[in-house]
XYZ file of C-alpha atoms in Angstrom:
488
model
C -99.710 -8.766 95.186
C -96.478 -6.955 95.846
C -94.345 -9.930 96.778
C -91.075 -10.096 94.803
C -91.680 -13.587 93.490
C -94.984 -12.583 91.967
C -96.962 -15.120 94.003
C -99.498 -12.455 94.885
C -99.919 -11.316 91.294
C -102.946 -12.633 89.415
C -102.148 -14.733 86.364
C -103.111 -13.221 83.003
C -104.881 -16.152 81.387
C -107.873 -14.406 79.779
C -107.944 -13.188 76.182
C -110.243 -10.664 74.489
C -112.641 -13.527 73.749
C -112.574 -14.651 77.385
C -113.326 -11.137 78.627
C -116.184 -10.822 76.130
C -117.561 -14.246 77.078
C -117.348 -13.338 80.736
C -119.313 -10.105 80.310
C -121.809 -11.857 78.000
C -122.428 -14.625 80.522
C -122.714 -12.147 83.389
C -126.124 -10.995 82.180
C -127.037 -13.994 80.083
C -129.627 -13.184 77.362
C -131.778 -16.020 78.651
C -131.624 -14.733 82.220
C -132.253 -11.174 81.069
C -135.197 -12.161 78.881
C -136.821 -14.521 81.333
C -136.399 -12.131 84.262
C -138.113 -9.134 82.677
C -140.292 -10.248 79.768
C -143.519 -11.075 81.595
C -143.176 -8.122 83.980
C -142.535 -5.581 81.232
C -145.287 -6.980 79.014
C -147.839 -6.872 81.839
C -146.758 -3.320 82.735
C -146.825 -1.710 79.307
C -148.191 -4.110 76.702
C -146.312 -5.232 73.565
C -144.950 -1.750 72.937
C -142.652 -2.226 75.926
C -140.322 -3.624 73.262
C -139.242 -0.092 72.308
C -137.857 0.226 75.799
C -134.983 -1.992 74.686
C -133.845 0.727 72.268
C -134.095 3.430 74.941
C -132.219 1.486 77.604
C -129.583 0.319 75.134
C -128.949 3.905 74.000
C -128.494 5.053 77.592
C -126.309 2.114 78.564
C -124.187 2.516 75.437
C -123.202 5.977 76.694
C -122.339 4.459 80.074
C -120.308 1.726 78.350
C -118.361 4.339 76.355
C -117.370 6.093 79.586
C -116.422 2.780 81.183
C -114.351 1.884 78.105
C -112.346 5.070 78.622
C -111.916 4.337 82.324
C -110.822 0.719 81.890
C -108.333 1.648 79.166
C -106.621 4.013 81.592
C -106.992 1.933 84.764
C -107.247 -1.772 83.848
C -107.416 -2.872 87.476
C -109.189 -5.714 89.229
C -112.367 -4.426 90.854
C -113.361 -1.994 88.051
C -115.927 0.411 89.564
C -114.116 0.492 92.915
C -110.752 1.237 91.315
C -112.020 3.834 88.845
C -114.050 5.746 91.434
C -111.169 5.813 93.905
C -108.810 7.319 91.355
C -111.368 9.859 90.202
C -112.543 11.353 93.509
C -110.528 9.798 96.297
C -110.311 6.766 98.549
C -113.482 7.200 100.618
C -115.570 7.908 97.529
C -114.151 4.850 95.764
C -114.619 2.709 98.861
C -118.374 3.329 98.935
C -118.593 2.790 95.169
C -116.985 -0.626 95.487
C -118.968 -1.453 98.628
C -122.217 -0.867 96.723
C -120.980 -2.820 93.710
C -119.675 -5.729 95.790
C -122.974 -6.263 97.609
C -124.954 -5.862 94.409
C -122.872 -8.632 92.833
C -123.217 -10.981 95.809
C -126.968 -10.446 96.115
C -127.406 -10.826 92.353
C -125.398 -14.057 92.517
C -127.733 -15.491 95.158
C -130.809 -14.275 93.266
C -129.679 -15.970 90.050
C -129.000 -19.230 91.905
C -132.518 -19.164 93.359
C -133.901 -18.489 89.883
C -131.999 -21.448 88.450
C -133.257 -23.638 91.302
C -136.836 -23.305 90.061
C -135.904 -24.666 86.632
C -133.853 -27.495 88.116
C -136.856 -28.491 90.238
C -139.133 -28.439 87.186
C -136.728 -30.629 85.229
C -136.792 -33.064 88.154
C -140.593 -33.134 87.986
C -141.416 -30.721 90.824
C -143.650 -28.076 89.263
C -144.175 -25.880 92.343
C -141.100 -26.244 94.557
C -141.303 -24.954 98.124
C -139.058 -22.175 99.327
C -137.033 -24.689 101.290
C -136.453 -26.942 98.293
C -135.432 -24.009 96.118
C -132.971 -22.890 98.778
C -131.443 -26.394 98.978
C -131.087 -26.608 95.184
C -129.616 -23.090 95.101
C -127.090 -24.169 97.752
C -126.037 -27.116 95.572
C -125.624 -24.711 92.634
C -123.594 -22.408 94.870
C -121.272 -25.213 95.955
C -120.903 -26.501 92.396
C -120.158 -23.020 91.044
C -117.633 -22.444 93.798
C -115.898 -25.702 92.852
C -115.603 -24.583 89.206
C -114.224 -21.211 90.292
C -111.675 -22.888 92.564
C -110.450 -25.259 89.843
C -109.040 -22.356 87.877
C -109.570 -20.058 84.936
C -109.445 -22.874 82.391
C -112.634 -24.444 83.736
C -114.266 -21.032 83.905
C -113.360 -20.209 80.308
C -114.618 -23.580 79.064
C -117.977 -23.215 80.787
C -118.429 -19.611 79.587
C -117.684 -20.565 75.991
C -120.068 -23.531 76.119
C -122.815 -21.355 77.613
C -122.445 -18.737 74.875
C -122.766 -21.365 72.164
C -125.821 -22.870 73.857
C -127.469 -19.524 74.495
C -126.867 -18.027 71.066
C -128.079 -21.145 69.293
C -131.019 -21.406 71.651
C -132.024 -17.737 71.652
C -131.446 -16.890 67.997
C -132.421 -20.350 66.758
C -135.715 -20.467 68.672
C -136.423 -16.845 67.802
C -135.912 -17.437 64.093
C -138.076 -20.576 64.165
C -140.887 -18.673 65.891
C -140.710 -15.798 63.406
C -140.736 -18.094 60.385
C -143.324 -20.684 61.388
C -145.301 -19.599 64.465
C -146.086 -15.937 64.043
C -149.500 -15.134 65.538
C -149.439 -11.327 65.721
C -148.589 -8.523 63.308
C -145.880 -5.925 63.852
C -148.625 -3.406 64.603
C -148.925 -4.836 68.148
C -145.600 -3.152 68.919
C -147.448 0.155 68.761
C -150.214 -1.056 71.055
C -149.441 0.306 74.471
C -151.949 1.551 76.970
C -154.982 0.988 74.784
C -157.673 3.465 73.682
C -158.437 4.655 77.206
C -155.011 6.134 77.941
C -153.288 8.960 76.044
C -149.715 8.828 74.840
C -148.234 11.022 77.602
C -149.977 9.091 80.348
C -148.674 5.863 78.842
C -145.084 7.056 78.449
C -144.905 8.578 81.928
C -146.572 5.610 83.609
C -146.622 2.049 82.207
C -143.727 2.587 79.801
C -141.449 3.962 82.550
C -142.218 0.918 84.684
C -141.282 -1.354 81.769
C -138.052 0.618 81.274
C -137.230 0.024 84.933
C -137.595 -3.735 84.408
C -135.624 -3.637 81.150
C -132.789 -1.882 82.968
C -131.814 -5.262 84.433
C -131.227 -6.621 80.907
C -128.344 -4.298 80.076
C -125.943 -4.448 83.000
C -122.872 -6.629 83.308
C -120.790 -5.196 80.479
C -118.634 -3.500 83.131
C -117.696 -6.930 84.524
C -115.033 -7.301 81.831
C -113.131 -4.725 83.871
C -113.641 -6.671 87.099
C -111.120 -9.250 85.816
C -108.806 -6.673 84.214
C -105.574 -7.924 85.784
C -106.245 -11.426 84.481
C -106.512 -10.294 80.838
C -103.680 -10.056 78.304
C -103.241 -6.513 76.915
C -106.190 -5.099 78.886
C -105.786 -1.489 77.785
C -106.347 -2.520 74.190
C -108.835 -5.362 74.581
C -111.084 -4.503 77.536
C -112.755 -1.451 75.924
C -113.712 -3.739 73.037
C -115.059 -6.390 75.413
C -117.160 -3.817 77.294
C -118.736 -2.392 74.128
C -119.123 -5.633 72.152
C -120.744 -7.517 75.021
C -123.376 -4.799 75.542
C -124.170 -4.573 71.834
C -124.422 -8.343 71.379
C -126.590 -8.804 74.464
C -128.928 -6.047 73.256
C -129.225 -7.638 69.825
C -129.973 -11.126 71.143
C -132.457 -10.003 73.822
C -134.355 -7.625 71.520
C -134.529 -10.208 68.727
C -135.729 -13.001 71.024
C -138.305 -10.716 72.650
C -139.669 -9.648 69.283
C -140.034 -13.274 68.206
C -141.890 -14.221 71.393
C -144.215 -11.190 71.256
C -145.232 -12.014 67.691
C -145.734 -15.720 68.549
C -147.924 -15.300 71.670
C -151.236 -17.105 70.933
C -153.403 -15.023 73.290
C -151.784 -11.635 73.720
C -154.696 -10.186 75.716
C -154.438 -12.954 78.326
C -150.711 -12.365 78.721
C -151.055 -8.580 79.032
C -153.803 -9.014 81.634
C -151.413 -11.086 83.741
C -153.474 -14.283 83.655
C -150.554 -16.177 82.088
C -147.906 -16.615 84.764
C -145.026 -17.536 82.435
C -145.556 -16.091 78.928
C -142.151 -17.182 77.614
C -142.597 -20.825 78.546
C -146.279 -20.895 77.567
C -145.540 -19.426 74.134
C -142.743 -21.890 73.440
C -144.941 -24.776 74.567
C -147.861 -23.627 72.403
C -145.636 -23.271 69.350
C -143.320 -26.238 69.750
C -145.286 -28.666 71.917
C -144.772 -29.969 75.436
C -141.849 -32.079 74.262
C -139.768 -28.924 74.030
C -140.259 -28.161 77.730
C -137.309 -30.081 79.147
C -134.724 -29.003 76.516
C -135.755 -25.358 76.916
C -135.509 -25.573 80.686
C -132.057 -27.168 80.397
C -131.070 -24.223 78.207
C -132.377 -21.828 80.854
C -130.382 -23.637 83.540
C -127.175 -23.303 81.476
C -127.788 -19.566 81.110
C -128.470 -19.110 84.800
C -125.394 -21.138 85.792
C -123.124 -19.132 83.491
C -124.519 -15.904 84.906
C -124.010 -17.217 88.438
C -120.363 -18.086 87.752
C -119.623 -14.672 86.248
C -121.296 -12.921 89.178
C -119.410 -14.972 91.755
C -116.114 -14.397 89.977
C -116.739 -10.645 89.761
C -117.734 -10.434 93.422
C -114.683 -12.373 94.577
C -112.369 -10.155 92.500
C -113.841 -6.975 93.968
C -113.359 -8.424 97.469
C -109.791 -9.381 96.560
C -109.061 -5.909 95.175
C -110.302 -4.336 98.409
C -108.222 -6.723 100.486
C -105.072 -6.096 98.457
C -105.511 -2.399 99.270
C -106.014 -3.220 102.963
C -109.552 -1.834 102.694
C -111.415 -4.659 104.466
C -111.104 -6.448 107.813
C -108.974 -9.617 107.554
C -107.363 -8.227 104.386
C -104.256 -10.405 104.697
C -106.303 -13.606 104.416
C -108.695 -12.264 101.766
C -105.854 -11.035 99.528
C -103.905 -14.298 99.592
C -103.675 -16.159 96.267
C -103.324 -19.939 96.294
C -102.061 -22.650 93.975
C -100.279 -22.453 90.624
C -103.320 -20.720 89.150
C -103.072 -18.029 91.856
C -106.783 -17.939 92.677
C -108.235 -15.740 95.479
C -109.633 -18.784 97.287
C -110.684 -17.084 100.531
C -112.487 -14.295 98.668
C -114.404 -16.894 96.640
C -115.327 -18.805 99.797
C -116.609 -15.590 101.394
C -119.102 -15.185 98.521
C -120.167 -18.801 99.122
C -120.810 -18.210 102.808
C -122.773 -15.014 102.160
C -124.790 -16.719 99.425
C -125.650 -19.599 101.751
C -126.752 -17.126 104.433
C -129.025 -15.373 101.941
C -130.605 -18.723 100.982
C -131.312 -19.439 104.640
C -132.761 -15.953 105.047
C -135.040 -16.559 102.047
C -136.630 -19.441 103.980
C -137.131 -17.776 107.341
C -137.659 -14.084 106.526
C -140.706 -13.897 104.251
C -140.405 -12.403 100.775
C -136.677 -11.716 100.924
C -136.377 -12.885 97.290
C -138.399 -9.897 96.010
C -136.244 -7.572 98.093
C -133.112 -9.133 96.586
C -134.455 -8.786 93.027
C -135.430 -5.148 93.607
C -132.102 -4.151 95.124
C -130.061 -5.918 92.455
C -131.393 -3.791 89.600
C -131.205 -0.538 91.546
C -127.836 -1.467 93.026
C -126.155 -1.755 89.636
C -127.291 1.708 88.561
C -126.313 3.209 91.906
C -122.867 1.635 91.581
C -122.581 2.971 88.013
C -123.296 6.485 89.262
C -120.085 6.667 91.314
C -117.602 6.487 88.406
C -119.944 8.371 86.053
C -120.304 11.368 88.383
C -116.615 11.191 89.281
C -115.666 11.184 85.604
C -117.881 14.214 84.858
C -116.295 16.142 87.737
C -112.746 15.328 86.630
C -113.436 16.080 82.961
C -115.083 19.422 83.743
C -112.108 20.312 85.947
C -109.875 19.495 82.944
C -108.073 16.891 85.011
C -108.668 13.898 82.735
C -105.899 12.222 80.741
C -106.992 9.811 78.024
C -105.953 6.181 78.019
C -105.761 3.912 74.990
C -109.468 4.454 74.227
C -110.740 7.991 73.762
C -113.843 9.783 72.479
C -111.982 13.006 71.803
C -114.255 16.046 71.657
C -117.311 13.878 72.324
C -116.026 13.018 75.814
C -117.810 15.812 77.715
C -121.283 15.484 76.134
C -121.197 11.682 76.334
C -120.100 11.757 79.985
C -122.747 14.292 81.037
C -125.630 12.573 79.225
C -124.513 9.154 80.539
C -124.555 10.468 84.118
C -127.975 12.085 83.654
C -129.328 8.853 82.161
C -128.018 6.769 85.068
C -129.524 9.177 87.629
C -132.930 9.078 85.927
C -132.900 5.304 85.556
C -131.812 4.823 89.167
C -134.704 7.015 90.341
C -137.096 5.226 88.000
C -136.088 1.808 89.338
C -136.051 2.785 93.009
C -139.174 4.975 93.010
C -141.456 3.562 95.755
C -144.483 2.849 93.571
C -147.288 0.951 95.290
C -146.619 -2.443 93.702
C -146.431 -4.915 96.595
C -148.860 -5.732 99.376
C -145.980 -5.310 101.828
C -145.187 -1.621 101.568
C -141.593 -2.081 102.710
C -140.856 -3.928 99.455
C -141.724 -0.789 97.494
C -138.985 0.965 99.480
C -136.608 -2.000 99.314
C -133.870 -0.310 97.271
C -133.637 2.639 99.663
C -133.841 0.408 102.737
C -130.946 -1.697 101.448
C -128.913 1.408 100.540
C -129.408 2.870 104.030
C -128.340 -0.368 105.742
C -125.288 -0.740 103.505
C -124.258 2.864 104.115
C -124.413 2.553 107.902
C -122.543 -0.779 107.972
C -120.072 0.418 105.339
C -119.296 3.633 107.197
C -118.518 1.683 110.369
C -116.120 -0.616 108.470
C -114.463 2.221 106.528
C -113.698 4.106 109.739
C -111.838 1.071 111.094
C -109.705 0.426 107.984
C -109.252 3.900 106.453
C -105.881 4.516 108.111
C -104.229 1.427 106.576
C -105.482 1.541 102.980
C -102.584 1.345 100.523
C -101.960 4.302 98.228
C -103.534 3.981 94.780
C -100.184 4.940 93.235
C -98.553 1.827 94.720
C -101.179 -0.453 93.152
C -100.925 1.365 89.808
C -97.158 0.812 89.716
C -97.482 -2.890 90.518
C -100.156 -3.407 87.853
C -98.175 -1.495 85.232
C -95.063 -3.576 85.929
C -97.057 -6.803 85.737
C -98.717 -5.764 82.464
C -95.343 -4.804 80.996
C -93.902 -8.185 82.008
C -96.866 -9.944 80.393
C -96.403 -8.034 77.126
C -92.657 -8.777 77.178
C -93.254 -12.511 77.663
C -95.931 -12.566 74.938
C -93.597 -10.794 72.519
C -90.821 -13.373 72.820
């Protein structure tokens, strides 16, 4: 990145809209809804819906802290960069290491999820694990090709996916509410039933639903993962972080409400006898002819999410490599072509994704392990900058960037950190859910493995990691040059 001719400087080709679209696509409303709806409904009944408000409130506090961080340090790699500057290089290294692997595993998980819909569209109702892995590999290769073409292709696909998802989610939701409502609003207050008291419900089934819902409201931080590719990031990225979270919450909560009120047999769904309540409800209301268009819509959402995840993962890898914080950093940090794309970093995500698909075939229920770690991994990664920010603020060492909360900074930061700790524990708590007990401990198993491997790598590269001040100076000069060019 530091070469005099600027060949190792990322091109700033993203606007505020692009950053918002990127964060929106990262945790697509369709992906978020489809991933958690049936699980949360089976866990806590229709009143799980109130969990959206709770999780949104907690994540809004997190987003406010992240908006402050990105306005001060608009650097590629987001969580890695912020954590490093808050509490030091080793602390930041583990923050980014956790975030990087969470992104890569989430990317592979989303591709496998999309593969099931692609198979259904092709007429295969129950695809084998091998077929899903092959389809996911095709999606991986196709997504990699789009990412290698350049930011223009990425922006076009993100914009198209937002249009499709908003029309699909809000349009279908409105149609269901107007013409296919089967249940009254009172079902939203029907939780554990007459045999369970309110405290037992809130501390048991509702907490499990909140753990599932936690997956719906991550990804807003990804706007910061592409910070050095955005025009005027200090001004625009805080807006992208906050707007994307709020819009996602609105769309997911609205769509969920519409589906809950349109379910023909709510008791059957809550009992778990309906495997896919979203699809079954849409089919019952709109007929079997809607099946293929809805599945195409789901595929678009999953593909957009996959692209955003792969892009974020590759940028975190690139940011590490630029700092000399990974083996083979020189190759990983190299930018290629007029678009200056981190090609090798993107290809690394492709190789890892392909390996995970192969593992999903030969190693039993690796998919469930991947799903479990992804949700817990995001909250664990969030904890690094949140705790670091609280420490720095309480030490009176924080200097505001372009976005500030003023006197509300301390209470917001503390409550956000407490929320993230509680949600991380809630998600990773080893409840007896699976027949294979190791899956109940999957988050902690993955964290332990990552820590051991990460520590070994950090010890080999720690001595050659570039000073954060050097990177800050380069980014500031590049941002100033971008503003100067834009002002001409």
